[in-house]
Short mmCIF file of C-alpha atoms and ligand atoms in Angstrom, two decimals:
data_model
loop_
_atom_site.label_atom_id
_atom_site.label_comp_id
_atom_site.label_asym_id
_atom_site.label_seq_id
_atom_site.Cartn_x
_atom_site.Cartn_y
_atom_site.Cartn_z
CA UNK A 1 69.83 -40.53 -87.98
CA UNK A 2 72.69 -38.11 -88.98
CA UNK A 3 75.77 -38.28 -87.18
CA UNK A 4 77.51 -35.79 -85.44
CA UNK A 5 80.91 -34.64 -86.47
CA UNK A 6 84.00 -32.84 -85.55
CA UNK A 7 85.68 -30.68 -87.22
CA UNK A 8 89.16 -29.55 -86.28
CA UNK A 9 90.56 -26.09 -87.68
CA UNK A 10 94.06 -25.03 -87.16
CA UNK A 11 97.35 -23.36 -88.92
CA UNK A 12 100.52 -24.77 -89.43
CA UNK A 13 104.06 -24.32 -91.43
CA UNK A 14 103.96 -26.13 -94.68
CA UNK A 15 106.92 -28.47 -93.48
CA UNK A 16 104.94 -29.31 -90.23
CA UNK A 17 101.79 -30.64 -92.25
CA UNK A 18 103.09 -33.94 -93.09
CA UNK A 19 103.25 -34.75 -89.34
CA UNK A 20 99.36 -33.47 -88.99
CA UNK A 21 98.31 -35.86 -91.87
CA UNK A 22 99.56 -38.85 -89.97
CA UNK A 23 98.10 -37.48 -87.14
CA UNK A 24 94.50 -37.67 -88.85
CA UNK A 25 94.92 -40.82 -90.42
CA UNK A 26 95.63 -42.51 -86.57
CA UNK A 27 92.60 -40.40 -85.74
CA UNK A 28 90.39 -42.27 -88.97
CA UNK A 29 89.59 -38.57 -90.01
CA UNK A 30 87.01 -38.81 -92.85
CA UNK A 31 88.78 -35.95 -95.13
CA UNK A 32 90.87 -32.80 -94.70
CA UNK A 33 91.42 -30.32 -96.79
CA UNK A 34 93.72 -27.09 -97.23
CA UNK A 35 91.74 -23.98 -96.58
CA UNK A 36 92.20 -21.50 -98.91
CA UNK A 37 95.09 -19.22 -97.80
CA UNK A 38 94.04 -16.84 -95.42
CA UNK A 39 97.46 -15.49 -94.39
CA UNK A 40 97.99 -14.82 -97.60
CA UNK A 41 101.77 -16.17 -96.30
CA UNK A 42 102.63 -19.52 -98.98
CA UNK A 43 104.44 -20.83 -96.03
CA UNK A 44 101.63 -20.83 -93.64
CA UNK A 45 98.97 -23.57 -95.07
CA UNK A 46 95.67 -23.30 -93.05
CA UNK A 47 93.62 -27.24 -92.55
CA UNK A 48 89.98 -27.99 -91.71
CA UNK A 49 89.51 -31.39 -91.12
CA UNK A 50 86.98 -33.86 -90.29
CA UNK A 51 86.36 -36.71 -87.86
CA UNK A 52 83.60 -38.87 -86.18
CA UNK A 53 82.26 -37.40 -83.39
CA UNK A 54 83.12 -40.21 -81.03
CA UNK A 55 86.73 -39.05 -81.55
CA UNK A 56 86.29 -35.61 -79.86
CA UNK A 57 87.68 -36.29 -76.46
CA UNK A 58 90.63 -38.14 -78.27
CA UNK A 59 90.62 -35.00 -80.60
CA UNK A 60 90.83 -32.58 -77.60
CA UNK A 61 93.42 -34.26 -75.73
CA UNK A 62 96.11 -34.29 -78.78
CA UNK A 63 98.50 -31.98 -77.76
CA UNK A 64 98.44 -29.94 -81.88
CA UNK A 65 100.88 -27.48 -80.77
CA UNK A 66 103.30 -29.52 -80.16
CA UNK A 67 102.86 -31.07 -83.71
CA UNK A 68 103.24 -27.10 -85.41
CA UNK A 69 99.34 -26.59 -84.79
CA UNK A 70 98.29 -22.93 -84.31
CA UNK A 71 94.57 -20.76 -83.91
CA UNK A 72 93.14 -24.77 -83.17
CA UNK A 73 89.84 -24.75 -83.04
CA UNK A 74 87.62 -28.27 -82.37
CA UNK A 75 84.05 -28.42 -83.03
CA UNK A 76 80.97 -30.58 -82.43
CA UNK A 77 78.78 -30.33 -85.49
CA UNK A 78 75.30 -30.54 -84.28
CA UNK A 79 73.29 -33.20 -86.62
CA UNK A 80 70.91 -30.56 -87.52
CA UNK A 81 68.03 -32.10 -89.62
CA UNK A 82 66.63 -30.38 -92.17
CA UNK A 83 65.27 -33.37 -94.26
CA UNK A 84 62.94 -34.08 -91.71
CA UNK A 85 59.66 -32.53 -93.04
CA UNK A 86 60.82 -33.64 -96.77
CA UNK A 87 61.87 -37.32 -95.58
CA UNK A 88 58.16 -37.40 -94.27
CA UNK A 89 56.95 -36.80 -97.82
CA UNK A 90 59.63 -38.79 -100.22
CA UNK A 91 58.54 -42.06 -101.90
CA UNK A 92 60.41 -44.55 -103.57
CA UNK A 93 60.58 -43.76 -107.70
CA UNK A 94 62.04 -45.74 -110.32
CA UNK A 95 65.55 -44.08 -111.67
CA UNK A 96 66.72 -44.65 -115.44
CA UNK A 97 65.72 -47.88 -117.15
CA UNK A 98 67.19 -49.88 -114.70
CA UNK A 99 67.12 -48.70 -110.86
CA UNK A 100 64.97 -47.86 -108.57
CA UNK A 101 65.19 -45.72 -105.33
CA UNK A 102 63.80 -45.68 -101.97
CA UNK A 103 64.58 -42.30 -100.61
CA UNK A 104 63.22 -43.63 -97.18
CA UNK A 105 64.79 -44.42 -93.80
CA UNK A 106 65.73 -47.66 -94.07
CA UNK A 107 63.73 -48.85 -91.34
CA UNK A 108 61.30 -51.13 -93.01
CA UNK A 109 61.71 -53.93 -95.63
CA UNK A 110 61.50 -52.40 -99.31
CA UNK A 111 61.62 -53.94 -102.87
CA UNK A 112 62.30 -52.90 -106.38
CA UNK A 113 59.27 -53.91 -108.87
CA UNK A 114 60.57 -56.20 -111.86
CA UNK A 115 64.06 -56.49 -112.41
CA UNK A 116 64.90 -52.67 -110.89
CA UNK A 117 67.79 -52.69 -109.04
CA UNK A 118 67.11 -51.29 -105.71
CA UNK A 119 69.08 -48.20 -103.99
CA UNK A 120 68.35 -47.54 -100.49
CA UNK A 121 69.50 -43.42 -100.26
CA UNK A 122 67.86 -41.87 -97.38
CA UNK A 123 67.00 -38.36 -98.39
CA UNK A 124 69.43 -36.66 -95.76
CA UNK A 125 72.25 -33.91 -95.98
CA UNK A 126 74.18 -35.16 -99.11
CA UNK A 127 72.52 -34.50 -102.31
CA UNK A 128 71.30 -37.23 -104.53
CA UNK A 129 68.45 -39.24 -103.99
CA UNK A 130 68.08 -39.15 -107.75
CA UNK A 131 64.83 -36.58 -107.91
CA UNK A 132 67.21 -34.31 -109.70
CA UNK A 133 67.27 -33.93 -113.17
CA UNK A 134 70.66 -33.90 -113.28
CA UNK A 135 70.94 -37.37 -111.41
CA UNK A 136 68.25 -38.63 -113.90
CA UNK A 137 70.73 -37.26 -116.70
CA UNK A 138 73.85 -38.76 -115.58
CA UNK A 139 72.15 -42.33 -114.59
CA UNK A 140 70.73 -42.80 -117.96
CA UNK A 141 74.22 -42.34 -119.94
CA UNK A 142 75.66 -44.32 -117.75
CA UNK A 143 73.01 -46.71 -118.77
CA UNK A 144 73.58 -46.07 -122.76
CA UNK A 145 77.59 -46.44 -121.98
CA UNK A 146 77.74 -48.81 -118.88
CA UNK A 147 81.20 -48.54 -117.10
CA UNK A 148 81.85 -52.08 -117.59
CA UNK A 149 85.16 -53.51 -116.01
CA UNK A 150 86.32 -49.53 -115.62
CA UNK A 151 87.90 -47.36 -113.02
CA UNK A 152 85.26 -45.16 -111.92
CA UNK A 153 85.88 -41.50 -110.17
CA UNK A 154 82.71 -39.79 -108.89
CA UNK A 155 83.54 -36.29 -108.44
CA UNK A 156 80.43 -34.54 -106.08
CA UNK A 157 79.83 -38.07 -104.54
CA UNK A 158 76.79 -36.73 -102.56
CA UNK A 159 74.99 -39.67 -101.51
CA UNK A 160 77.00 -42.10 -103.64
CA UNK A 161 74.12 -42.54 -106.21
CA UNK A 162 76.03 -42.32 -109.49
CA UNK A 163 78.90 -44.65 -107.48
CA UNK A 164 76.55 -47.31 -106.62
CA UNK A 165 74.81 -47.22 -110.35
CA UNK A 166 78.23 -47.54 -111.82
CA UNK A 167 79.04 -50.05 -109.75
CA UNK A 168 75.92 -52.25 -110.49
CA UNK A 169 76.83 -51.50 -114.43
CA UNK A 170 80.27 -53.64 -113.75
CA UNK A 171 82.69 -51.00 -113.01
CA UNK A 172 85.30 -52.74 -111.88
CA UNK A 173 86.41 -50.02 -108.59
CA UNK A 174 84.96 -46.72 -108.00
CA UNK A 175 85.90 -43.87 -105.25
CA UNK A 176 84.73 -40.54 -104.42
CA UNK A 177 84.89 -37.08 -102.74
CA UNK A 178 82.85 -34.18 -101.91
CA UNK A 179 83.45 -31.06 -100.49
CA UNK A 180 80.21 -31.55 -98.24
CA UNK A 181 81.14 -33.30 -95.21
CA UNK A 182 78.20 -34.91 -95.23
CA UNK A 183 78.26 -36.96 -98.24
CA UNK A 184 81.46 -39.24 -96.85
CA UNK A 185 78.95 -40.11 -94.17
CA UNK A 186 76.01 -40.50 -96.51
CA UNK A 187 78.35 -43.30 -98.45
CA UNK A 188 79.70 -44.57 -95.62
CA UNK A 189 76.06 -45.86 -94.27
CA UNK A 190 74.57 -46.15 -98.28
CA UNK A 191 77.76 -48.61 -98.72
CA UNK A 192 76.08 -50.89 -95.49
CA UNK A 193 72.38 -50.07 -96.76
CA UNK A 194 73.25 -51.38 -100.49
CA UNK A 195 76.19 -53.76 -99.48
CA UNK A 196 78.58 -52.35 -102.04
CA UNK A 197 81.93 -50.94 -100.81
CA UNK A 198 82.61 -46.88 -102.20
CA UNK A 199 85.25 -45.44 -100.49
CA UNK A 200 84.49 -41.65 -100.78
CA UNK A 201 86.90 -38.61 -98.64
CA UNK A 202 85.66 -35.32 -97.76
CA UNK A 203 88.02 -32.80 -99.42
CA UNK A 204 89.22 -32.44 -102.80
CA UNK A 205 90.82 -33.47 -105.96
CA UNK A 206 94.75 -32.88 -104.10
CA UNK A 207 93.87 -36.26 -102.03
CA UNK A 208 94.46 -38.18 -105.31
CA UNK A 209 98.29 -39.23 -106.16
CA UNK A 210 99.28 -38.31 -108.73
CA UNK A 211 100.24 -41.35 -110.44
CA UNK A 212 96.28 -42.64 -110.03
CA UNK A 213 94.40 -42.99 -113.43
CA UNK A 214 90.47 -43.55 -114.25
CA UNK A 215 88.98 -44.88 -117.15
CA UNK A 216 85.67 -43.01 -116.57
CA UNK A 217 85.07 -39.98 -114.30
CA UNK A 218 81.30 -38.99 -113.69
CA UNK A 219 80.88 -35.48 -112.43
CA UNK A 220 77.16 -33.88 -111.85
CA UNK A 221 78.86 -30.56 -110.50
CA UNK A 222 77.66 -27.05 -111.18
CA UNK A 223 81.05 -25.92 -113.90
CA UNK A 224 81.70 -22.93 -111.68
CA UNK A 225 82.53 -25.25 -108.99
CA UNK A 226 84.76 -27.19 -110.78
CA UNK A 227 86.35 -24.90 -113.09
CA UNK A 228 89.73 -25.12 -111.94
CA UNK A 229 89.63 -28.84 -111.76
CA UNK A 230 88.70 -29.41 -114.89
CA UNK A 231 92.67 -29.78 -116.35
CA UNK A 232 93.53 -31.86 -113.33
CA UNK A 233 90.63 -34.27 -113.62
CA UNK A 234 91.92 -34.53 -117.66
CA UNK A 235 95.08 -35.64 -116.34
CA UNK A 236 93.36 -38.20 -114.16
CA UNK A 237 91.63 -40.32 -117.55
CA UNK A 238 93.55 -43.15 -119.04
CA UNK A 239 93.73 -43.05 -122.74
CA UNK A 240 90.63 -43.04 -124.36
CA UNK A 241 89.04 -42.76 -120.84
CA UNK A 242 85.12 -41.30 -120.69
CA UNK A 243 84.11 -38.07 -118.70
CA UNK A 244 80.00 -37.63 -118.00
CA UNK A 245 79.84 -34.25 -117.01
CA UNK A 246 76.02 -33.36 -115.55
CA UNK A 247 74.75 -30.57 -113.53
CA UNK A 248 74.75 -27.64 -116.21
CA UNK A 249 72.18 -25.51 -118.42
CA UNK A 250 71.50 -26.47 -121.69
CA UNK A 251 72.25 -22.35 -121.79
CA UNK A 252 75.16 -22.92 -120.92
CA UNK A 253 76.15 -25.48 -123.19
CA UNK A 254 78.63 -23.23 -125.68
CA UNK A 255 80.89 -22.56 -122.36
CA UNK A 256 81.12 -26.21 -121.23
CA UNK A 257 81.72 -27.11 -124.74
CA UNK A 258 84.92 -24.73 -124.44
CA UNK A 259 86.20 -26.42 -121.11
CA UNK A 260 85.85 -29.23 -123.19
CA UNK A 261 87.49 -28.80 -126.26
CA UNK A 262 90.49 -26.84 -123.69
CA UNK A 263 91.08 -29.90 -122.07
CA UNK A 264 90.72 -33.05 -125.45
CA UNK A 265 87.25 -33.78 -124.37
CA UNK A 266 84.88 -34.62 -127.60
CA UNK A 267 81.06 -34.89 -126.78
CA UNK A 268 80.31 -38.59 -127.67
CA UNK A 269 76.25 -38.09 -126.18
CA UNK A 270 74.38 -36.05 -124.91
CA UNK A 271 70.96 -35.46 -123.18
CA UNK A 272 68.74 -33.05 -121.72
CA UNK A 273 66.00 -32.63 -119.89
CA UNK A 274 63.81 -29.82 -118.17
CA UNK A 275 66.51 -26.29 -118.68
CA UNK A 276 69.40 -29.12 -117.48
CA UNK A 277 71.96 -31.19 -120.11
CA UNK A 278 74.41 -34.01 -119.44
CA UNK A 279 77.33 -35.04 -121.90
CA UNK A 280 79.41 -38.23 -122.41
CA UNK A 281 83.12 -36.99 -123.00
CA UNK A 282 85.88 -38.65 -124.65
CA UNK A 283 89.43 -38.51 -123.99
CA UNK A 284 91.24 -37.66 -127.39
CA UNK A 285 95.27 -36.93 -127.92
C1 LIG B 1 74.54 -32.02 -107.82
S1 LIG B 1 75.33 -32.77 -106.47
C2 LIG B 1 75.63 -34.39 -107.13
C3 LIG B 1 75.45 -35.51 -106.13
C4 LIG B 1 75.40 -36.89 -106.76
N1 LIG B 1 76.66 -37.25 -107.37
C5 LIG B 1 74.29 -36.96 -107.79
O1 LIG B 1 74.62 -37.11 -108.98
O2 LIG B 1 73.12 -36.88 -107.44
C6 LIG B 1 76.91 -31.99 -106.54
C7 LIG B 1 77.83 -32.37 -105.41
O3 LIG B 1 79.11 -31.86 -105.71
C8 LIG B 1 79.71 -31.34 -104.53
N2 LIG B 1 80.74 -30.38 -104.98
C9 LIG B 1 80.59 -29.11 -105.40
N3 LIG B 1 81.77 -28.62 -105.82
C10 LIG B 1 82.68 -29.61 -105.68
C11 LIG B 1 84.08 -29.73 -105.94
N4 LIG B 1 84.77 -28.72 -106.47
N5 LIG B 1 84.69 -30.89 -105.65
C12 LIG B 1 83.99 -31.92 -105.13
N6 LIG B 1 82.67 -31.87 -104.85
C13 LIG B 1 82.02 -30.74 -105.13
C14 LIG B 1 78.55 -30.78 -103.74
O4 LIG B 1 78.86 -30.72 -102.37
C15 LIG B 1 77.45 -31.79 -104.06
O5 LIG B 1 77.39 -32.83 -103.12
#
């Protein structure tokens, strides 16, 4: 079933957040992010972050104050679920030329017909059980361009699917984040369910060092949700690296195609289907 989680909201001085982080990391927290600033002071830098919910005594009985924490607030998620009706009525369905998921709890035994690889993504919280054209999109140009021996970056992880595809196409490491809380969880258990390793974080692109490089980034994200990213993800791609950028109109092609050419992206492929388009981008000086 869904877990429970915590989340853990508080204020501090800019200098004093360094001391926080290590505070999370002792604590395991699955992400944190900077809240966008509410004080509207640059010194003041206001932090939601996330943990299991086992942690929340342990949580409650940190003393944050004393480590610059102000306006703390702890919460208990509740695992509301509102896949339930639609779990009752998903069915397993082949995805791309090669995979095939089963969207179901992973109670009972399940197997892919021919040589289908099988995903096991319960249709939960985190989006991505592959029903979406814009899954469908993404999987098969991964397909067409497989991410053979690469550094994979899944930005949007939701349920991992694209992650554990690229994976099973002989990338040679992939990670990802979400903004959804839910979708480090999601990965978390699809990593056990399809015994494949994906680290993922709940936050954003700022958990990254700088320093880190990917040959291929896969993004299914609507481009309003990503538009100021979109330069820092460029800097992110090794030389001649690939971007697959899903999860926009075909309408809206022209403006993607201007992000794109901004940031030395050429369109290598391309697909549509339904109103929705994917494209294969190339890294170019
Ligand atoms: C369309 S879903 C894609 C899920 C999965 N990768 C797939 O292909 O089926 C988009 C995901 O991106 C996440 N998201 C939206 N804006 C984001 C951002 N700026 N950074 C990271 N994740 C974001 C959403 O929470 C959502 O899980």
């Amino acid at each position: 079933m869904t877990p429970d989680y915590c989340r853990l909201a508080l204020c501090v001085a800019r200098e004093d957040l360094e001391r926080l982080a290590v505070e999370f990391e002792r604590l395991d927290t699955t992400g944190w992010q900077e809240v966008t600033a509410q004080s509207g002071d640059p010194r003041v830098v206001h932090v939601a972050a996330f943990f299991d919910a086992e942690r929340f005594a342990e949580l409650r009985a940190v003393d944050w104050r004393a480590l610059g924490g102000r306006s703390v607030e702890l919460d208990a998620e509740p695992a509301e679920d509102w896949m339930e009706r639609y779990r009752d009525l998903v069915q397993p369905h082949p995805l791309g030329r090669r995979f095939f998921v089963d969207p179901r709890e992973p109670e009972g035994a399940t197997e892919a017909p021919g040589d289908r690889v099988l995903l096991r993504l319960p249709a939960r919280e985190a989006f991505g059980t592959g029903s979406h054209e814009s899954t469908q999109l993404a999987v098969e140009l991964l397909e067409t361009c497989p991410p053979e021996n690469s550094r994979v970056l899944d930005v949007g992880i939701g349920t991992g699917v694209l992650s554990f595809v690229a994976r099973a196409l002989g990338a040679r490491s992939v990670v990802g984040y979400d903004l959804d809380p839910a979708a480090a969880f999601a990965v978390a258990e699809n990593w056990r369910l399809n015994r494949t390793k994906v680290p993922a974080w709940c936050g954003t692109l700022d958990a990254l060092s700088a320093e880190a490089r990917f040959d291929f980034i896969v993004a299914n994200v609507r481009p309003e949700h990503l538009i100021d990213e979109y330069p820092c993800l460029r800097a992110l791609m090794s030389p001649g690296g690939l971007m697959l950028l899903s999860g926009f109109l075909e309408r809206e092609e022209p403006r993607v195609r201007e992000i794109a050419s901004g940031c030395r992206l050429e369109v290598r492929d391309g697909r549509t289907r339904g109103e929705w388009s994917a494209w294969l981008l190339e890294a170019v000086a």
